[in-house]
Amino acid sequence: MATASKPVTFTSDGATCAADLYLPPDFDAGKSWPAVVLCHGFTVLKRSLVNEGNYFAAAGYVTLAIEYRHFGESGGEPRGRLFPLQEVEDVRNAISFVQRLPGVDGERIGIWGSSFGGGIVSYTAAVDRRVKAVVAQAPILDGYRW
C-alpha cells in the first residue's frame, strides 16, 4: 500500500536539510507512534527511499527519509561534499526533528541506512542514546579500505 509522503525540512548546523515524511495509513496524532529515520547511500538521494518509506509507514512507523546537507534538495555548499561526521550530525538533527512531531513517541526512535547510510547510522547509534534500534544494510564502515 503506497503512502503519500509530505516534503518537510529541518535545520542541521545552519543548513536546511530536505526530507520526506511518511505517516501510517491510520495515523492519529493523539496516539503514540514509533518513528524511524531513513538514510541514503553515497550515490543516491531520498527519492531512492520511497519503497522503504512506504513499507515502514504501512508497518506503523512515522518515517522520515532525509537528504544530508550538500545533497539533493538540501542546502549547503559546496554541493556533493561528503564529510561523514557532518552526515552523522544531520541524522542526529533529524532525530530531534522527528521527536518533536505530534504523535511520535520520542523514546521509540530507530534509524535505518543502506551502504554509506549504513555506516552513518552505525556511528550515530554509537554516539546518540536516543536511538533504540539501528539497521545498517550493507554498510560502508571503512571508506579508506573500501
PDB file of C-alpha atoms in Angstrom:
ATOM      1  CA  MET A   1       0.000   0.000   0.000  1.00  0.00           C
ATOM      2  CA  ALA A   2       1.558   3.292  -1.091  1.00  0.00           C
ATOM      3  CA  THR A   3       1.536   6.153   1.379  1.00  0.00           C
ATOM      4  CA  ALA A   4       1.734   9.756   0.235  1.00  0.00           C
ATOM      5  CA  SER A   5       4.790  11.481   1.605  1.00  0.00           C
ATOM      6  CA  LYS A   6       4.955  15.089   2.679  1.00  0.00           C
ATOM      7  CA  PRO A   7       8.076  17.177   1.980  1.00  0.00           C
ATOM      8  CA  VAL A   8       9.497  18.733   5.154  1.00  0.00           C
ATOM      9  CA  THR A   9      12.730  20.427   6.173  1.00  0.00           C
ATOM     10  CA  PHE A  10      14.820  20.589   9.314  1.00  0.00           C
ATOM     11  CA  THR A  11      17.954  22.509  10.203  1.00  0.00           C
ATOM     12  CA  SER A  12      21.344  20.937  10.797  1.00  0.00           C
ATOM     13  CA  ASP A  13      24.249  23.138  11.805  1.00  0.00           C
ATOM     14  CA  GLY A  14      22.708  26.110   9.996  1.00  0.00           C
ATOM     15  CA  ALA A  15      21.916  24.226   6.775  1.00  0.00           C
ATOM     16  CA  THR A  16      18.407  23.303   5.659  1.00  0.00           C
ATOM     17  CA  CYS A  17      18.002  19.563   5.121  1.00  0.00           C
ATOM     18  CA  ALA A  18      15.201  18.216   2.943  1.00  0.00           C
ATOM     19  CA  ALA A  19      13.210  15.167   3.964  1.00  0.00           C
ATOM     20  CA  ASP A  20      10.075  13.225   3.090  1.00  0.00           C
ATOM     21  CA  LEU A  21       7.677  12.373   5.909  1.00  0.00           C
ATOM     22  CA  TYR A  22       5.610   9.190   5.621  1.00  0.00           C
ATOM     23  CA  LEU A  23       2.763   8.580   8.064  1.00  0.00           C
ATOM     24  CA  PRO A  24       0.996   5.296   8.810  1.00  0.00           C
ATOM     25  CA  PRO A  25      -2.326   4.998   6.927  1.00  0.00           C
ATOM     26  CA  ASP A  26      -4.296   5.135  10.197  1.00  0.00           C
ATOM     27  CA  PHE A  27      -2.101   7.822  11.779  1.00  0.00           C
ATOM     28  CA  ASP A  28      -3.682   9.621  14.721  1.00  0.00           C
ATOM     29  CA  ALA A  29      -1.610  12.350  16.413  1.00  0.00           C
ATOM     30  CA  GLY A  30      -3.442  11.564  19.658  1.00  0.00           C
ATOM     31  CA  LYS A  31      -1.684   8.188  19.833  1.00  0.00           C
ATOM     32  CA  SER A  32       1.968   7.368  20.456  1.00  0.00           C
ATOM     33  CA  TRP A  33       3.809   6.083  17.357  1.00  0.00           C
ATOM     34  CA  PRO A  34       7.358   4.773  16.944  1.00  0.00           C
ATOM     35  CA  ALA A  35       9.497   6.512  14.346  1.00  0.00           C
ATOM     36  CA  VAL A  36      12.362   5.657  12.035  1.00  0.00           C
ATOM     37  CA  VAL A  37      14.810   7.922  10.191  1.00  0.00           C
ATOM     38  CA  LEU A  38      15.962   6.592   6.798  1.00  0.00           C
ATOM     39  CA  CYS A  39      19.406   7.469   5.438  1.00  0.00           C
ATOM     40  CA  HIS A  40      20.503   7.156   1.821  1.00  0.00           C
ATOM     41  CA  GLY A  41      23.742   5.855   0.420  1.00  0.00           C
ATOM     42  CA  PHE A  42      26.655   7.594  -1.279  1.00  0.00           C
ATOM     43  CA  THR A  43      25.360   7.989  -4.835  1.00  0.00           C
ATOM     44  CA  VAL A  44      21.606   8.257  -4.224  1.00  0.00           C
ATOM     45  CA  LEU A  45      19.119  10.642  -2.619  1.00  0.00           C
ATOM     46  CA  LYS A  46      15.949  10.442  -0.513  1.00  0.00           C
ATOM     47  CA  ARG A  47      13.914   9.618  -3.615  1.00  0.00           C
ATOM     48  CA  SER A  48      15.662   6.226  -3.587  1.00  0.00           C
ATOM     49  CA  LEU A  49      13.977   5.524  -0.239  1.00  0.00           C
ATOM     50  CA  VAL A  50      10.338   5.730  -1.389  1.00  0.00           C
ATOM     51  CA  ASN A  51       9.771   1.957  -1.153  1.00  0.00           C
ATOM     52  CA  GLU A  52      11.285   1.833   2.328  1.00  0.00           C
ATOM     53  CA  GLY A  53       9.315   4.920   3.406  1.00  0.00           C
ATOM     54  CA  ASN A  54       6.063   3.318   2.269  1.00  0.00           C
ATOM     55  CA  TYR A  55       6.963  -0.024   3.835  1.00  0.00           C
ATOM     56  CA  PHE A  56       7.807   1.393   7.279  1.00  0.00           C
ATOM     57  CA  ALA A  57       4.761   3.681   7.280  1.00  0.00           C
ATOM     58  CA  ALA A  58       2.485   0.751   6.376  1.00  0.00           C
ATOM     59  CA  ALA A  59       4.064  -1.175   9.267  1.00  0.00           C
ATOM     60  CA  GLY A  60       3.052   1.584  11.702  1.00  0.00           C
ATOM     61  CA  TYR A  61       6.107   3.845  11.871  1.00  0.00           C
ATOM     62  CA  VAL A  62       6.276   7.584  11.407  1.00  0.00           C
ATOM     63  CA  THR A  63       9.071   7.602   8.830  1.00  0.00           C
ATOM     64  CA  LEU A  64      11.459  10.377   7.821  1.00  0.00           C
ATOM     65  CA  ALA A  65      13.633   9.858   4.719  1.00  0.00           C
ATOM     66  CA  ILE A  66      16.350  12.516   4.784  1.00  0.00           C
ATOM     67  CA  GLU A  67      18.913  14.082   2.483  1.00  0.00           C
ATOM     68  CA  TYR A  68      22.178  15.109   4.046  1.00  0.00           C
ATOM     69  CA  ARG A  69      23.259  18.728   3.733  1.00  0.00           C
ATOM     70  CA  HIS A  70      25.091  19.442   0.455  1.00  0.00           C
ATOM     71  CA  PHE A  71      22.988  16.785  -1.350  1.00  0.00           C
ATOM     72  CA  GLY A  72      19.789  16.810  -3.406  1.00  0.00           C
ATOM     73  CA  GLU A  73      17.201  19.336  -2.265  1.00  0.00           C
ATOM     74  CA  SER A  74      19.111  20.166   0.924  1.00  0.00           C
ATOM     75  CA  GLY A  75      21.118  23.346   1.298  1.00  0.00           C
ATOM     76  CA  GLY A  76      24.822  23.761   1.792  1.00  0.00           C
ATOM     77  CA  GLU A  77      27.858  24.459  -0.303  1.00  0.00           C
ATOM     78  CA  PRO A  78      29.865  23.011  -1.894  1.00  0.00           C
ATOM     79  CA  ARG A  79      27.365  20.622  -3.478  1.00  0.00           C
ATOM     80  CA  GLY A  80      28.075  16.931  -3.041  1.00  0.00           C
ATOM     81  CA  ARG A  81      30.511  17.444  -0.158  1.00  0.00           C
ATOM     82  CA  LEU A  82      30.902  14.225   1.779  1.00  0.00           C
ATOM     83  CA  PHE A  83      32.108  14.546   5.375  1.00  0.00           C
ATOM     84  CA  PRO A  84      30.800  11.630   7.482  1.00  0.00           C
ATOM     85  CA  LEU A  85      30.741  13.422  10.833  1.00  0.00           C
ATOM     86  CA  GLN A  86      28.524  16.107   9.291  1.00  0.00           C
ATOM     87  CA  GLU A  87      26.157  13.441   7.995  1.00  0.00           C
ATOM     88  CA  VAL A  88      26.040  11.936  11.497  1.00  0.00           C
ATOM     89  CA  GLU A  89      25.079  15.366  12.832  1.00  0.00           C
ATOM     90  CA  ASP A  90      22.380  15.609  10.149  1.00  0.00           C
ATOM     91  CA  VAL A  91      20.914  12.283  11.339  1.00  0.00           C
ATOM     92  CA  ARG A  92      21.009  13.456  14.958  1.00  0.00           C
ATOM     93  CA  ASN A  93      19.167  16.642  13.982  1.00  0.00           C
ATOM     94  CA  ALA A  94      16.649  14.564  12.016  1.00  0.00           C
ATOM     95  CA  ILE A  95      16.038  12.553  15.193  1.00  0.00           C
ATOM     96  CA  SER A  96      15.418  15.793  17.098  1.00  0.00           C
ATOM     97  CA  PHE A  97      13.000  16.902  14.382  1.00  0.00           C
ATOM     98  CA  VAL A  98      11.016  13.666  14.391  1.00  0.00           C
ATOM     99  CA  GLN A  99      10.881  13.574  18.202  1.00  0.00           C
ATOM    100  CA  ARG A 100       9.044  16.921  18.158  1.00  0.00           C
ATOM    101  CA  LEU A 101       6.344  15.750  15.736  1.00  0.00           C
ATOM    102  CA  PRO A 102       2.870  15.345  17.237  1.00  0.00           C
ATOM    103  CA  GLY A 103       2.081  11.705  17.902  1.00  0.00           C
ATOM    104  CA  VAL A 104       5.684  10.463  17.921  1.00  0.00           C
ATOM    105  CA  ASP A 105       6.937   8.529  20.933  1.00  0.00           C
ATOM    106  CA  GLY A 106      10.367  10.126  21.421  1.00  0.00           C
ATOM    107  CA  GLU A 107      11.531   7.042  23.312  1.00  0.00           C
ATOM    108  CA  ARG A 108      10.965   4.725  20.331  1.00  0.00           C
ATOM    109  CA  ILE A 109      13.231   6.048  17.594  1.00  0.00           C
ATOM    110  CA  GLY A 110      15.045   3.815  15.145  1.00  0.00           C
ATOM    111  CA  ILE A 111      17.444   4.620  12.310  1.00  0.00           C
ATOM    112  CA  TRP A 112      17.994   2.721   9.070  1.00  0.00           C
ATOM    113  CA  GLY A 113      20.652   3.206   6.428  1.00  0.00           C
ATOM    114  CA  SER A 114      21.935   1.458   3.359  1.00  0.00           C
ATOM    115  CA  SER A 115      25.507   1.445   2.003  1.00  0.00           C
ATOM    116  CA  PHE A 116      27.142   4.722   3.057  1.00  0.00           C
ATOM    117  CA  GLY A 117      23.982   5.429   5.083  1.00  0.00           C
ATOM    118  CA  GLY A 118      24.557   2.114   6.896  1.00  0.00           C
ATOM    119  CA  GLY A 119      27.920   3.363   8.098  1.00  0.00           C
ATOM    120  CA  ILE A 120      26.407   6.698   9.111  1.00  0.00           C
ATOM    121  CA  VAL A 121      23.615   5.099  11.168  1.00  0.00           C
ATOM    122  CA  SER A 122      26.095   2.728  12.845  1.00  0.00           C
ATOM    123  CA  TYR A 123      28.203   5.651  14.047  1.00  0.00           C
ATOM    124  CA  THR A 124      25.113   7.660  15.004  1.00  0.00           C
ATOM    125  CA  ALA A 125      23.771   4.801  17.137  1.00  0.00           C
ATOM    126  CA  ALA A 126      27.121   4.608  18.922  1.00  0.00           C
ATOM    127  CA  VAL A 127      27.050   8.277  19.959  1.00  0.00           C
ATOM    128  CA  ASP A 128      23.342   9.036  20.408  1.00  0.00           C
ATOM    129  CA  ARG A 129      21.474   7.304  23.243  1.00  0.00           C
ATOM    130  CA  ARG A 130      18.105   8.310  21.802  1.00  0.00           C
ATOM    131  CA  VAL A 131      18.487   5.623  19.136  1.00  0.00           C
ATOM    132  CA  LYS A 132      16.694   2.480  20.286  1.00  0.00           C
ATOM    133  CA  ALA A 133      17.150   0.395  17.122  1.00  0.00           C
ATOM    134  CA  VAL A 134      19.523   0.536  14.175  1.00  0.00           C
ATOM    135  CA  VAL A 135      19.646  -1.298  10.856  1.00  0.00           C
ATOM    136  CA  ALA A 136      22.755  -0.988   8.709  1.00  0.00           C
ATOM    137  CA  GLN A 137      22.076  -2.619   5.343  1.00  0.00           C
ATOM    138  CA  ALA A 138      25.330  -3.439   3.502  1.00  0.00           C
ATOM    139  CA  PRO A 139      27.162  -0.685   5.408  1.00  0.00           C
ATOM    140  CA  ILE A 140      30.360   1.005   4.350  1.00  0.00           C
ATOM    141  CA  LEU A 141      32.259   1.180   7.629  1.00  0.00           C
ATOM    142  CA  ASP A 142      35.777   1.901   6.438  1.00  0.00           C
ATOM    143  CA  GLY A 143      35.788   4.258   3.466  1.00  0.00           C
ATOM    144  CA  TYR A 144      39.569   4.122   3.088  1.00  0.00           C
ATOM    145  CA  ARG A 145      39.639   0.339   2.735  1.00  0.00           C
ATOM    146  CA  TRP A 146      36.524   0.376   0.575  1.00  0.00           C
TER     147      TRP A 146
END
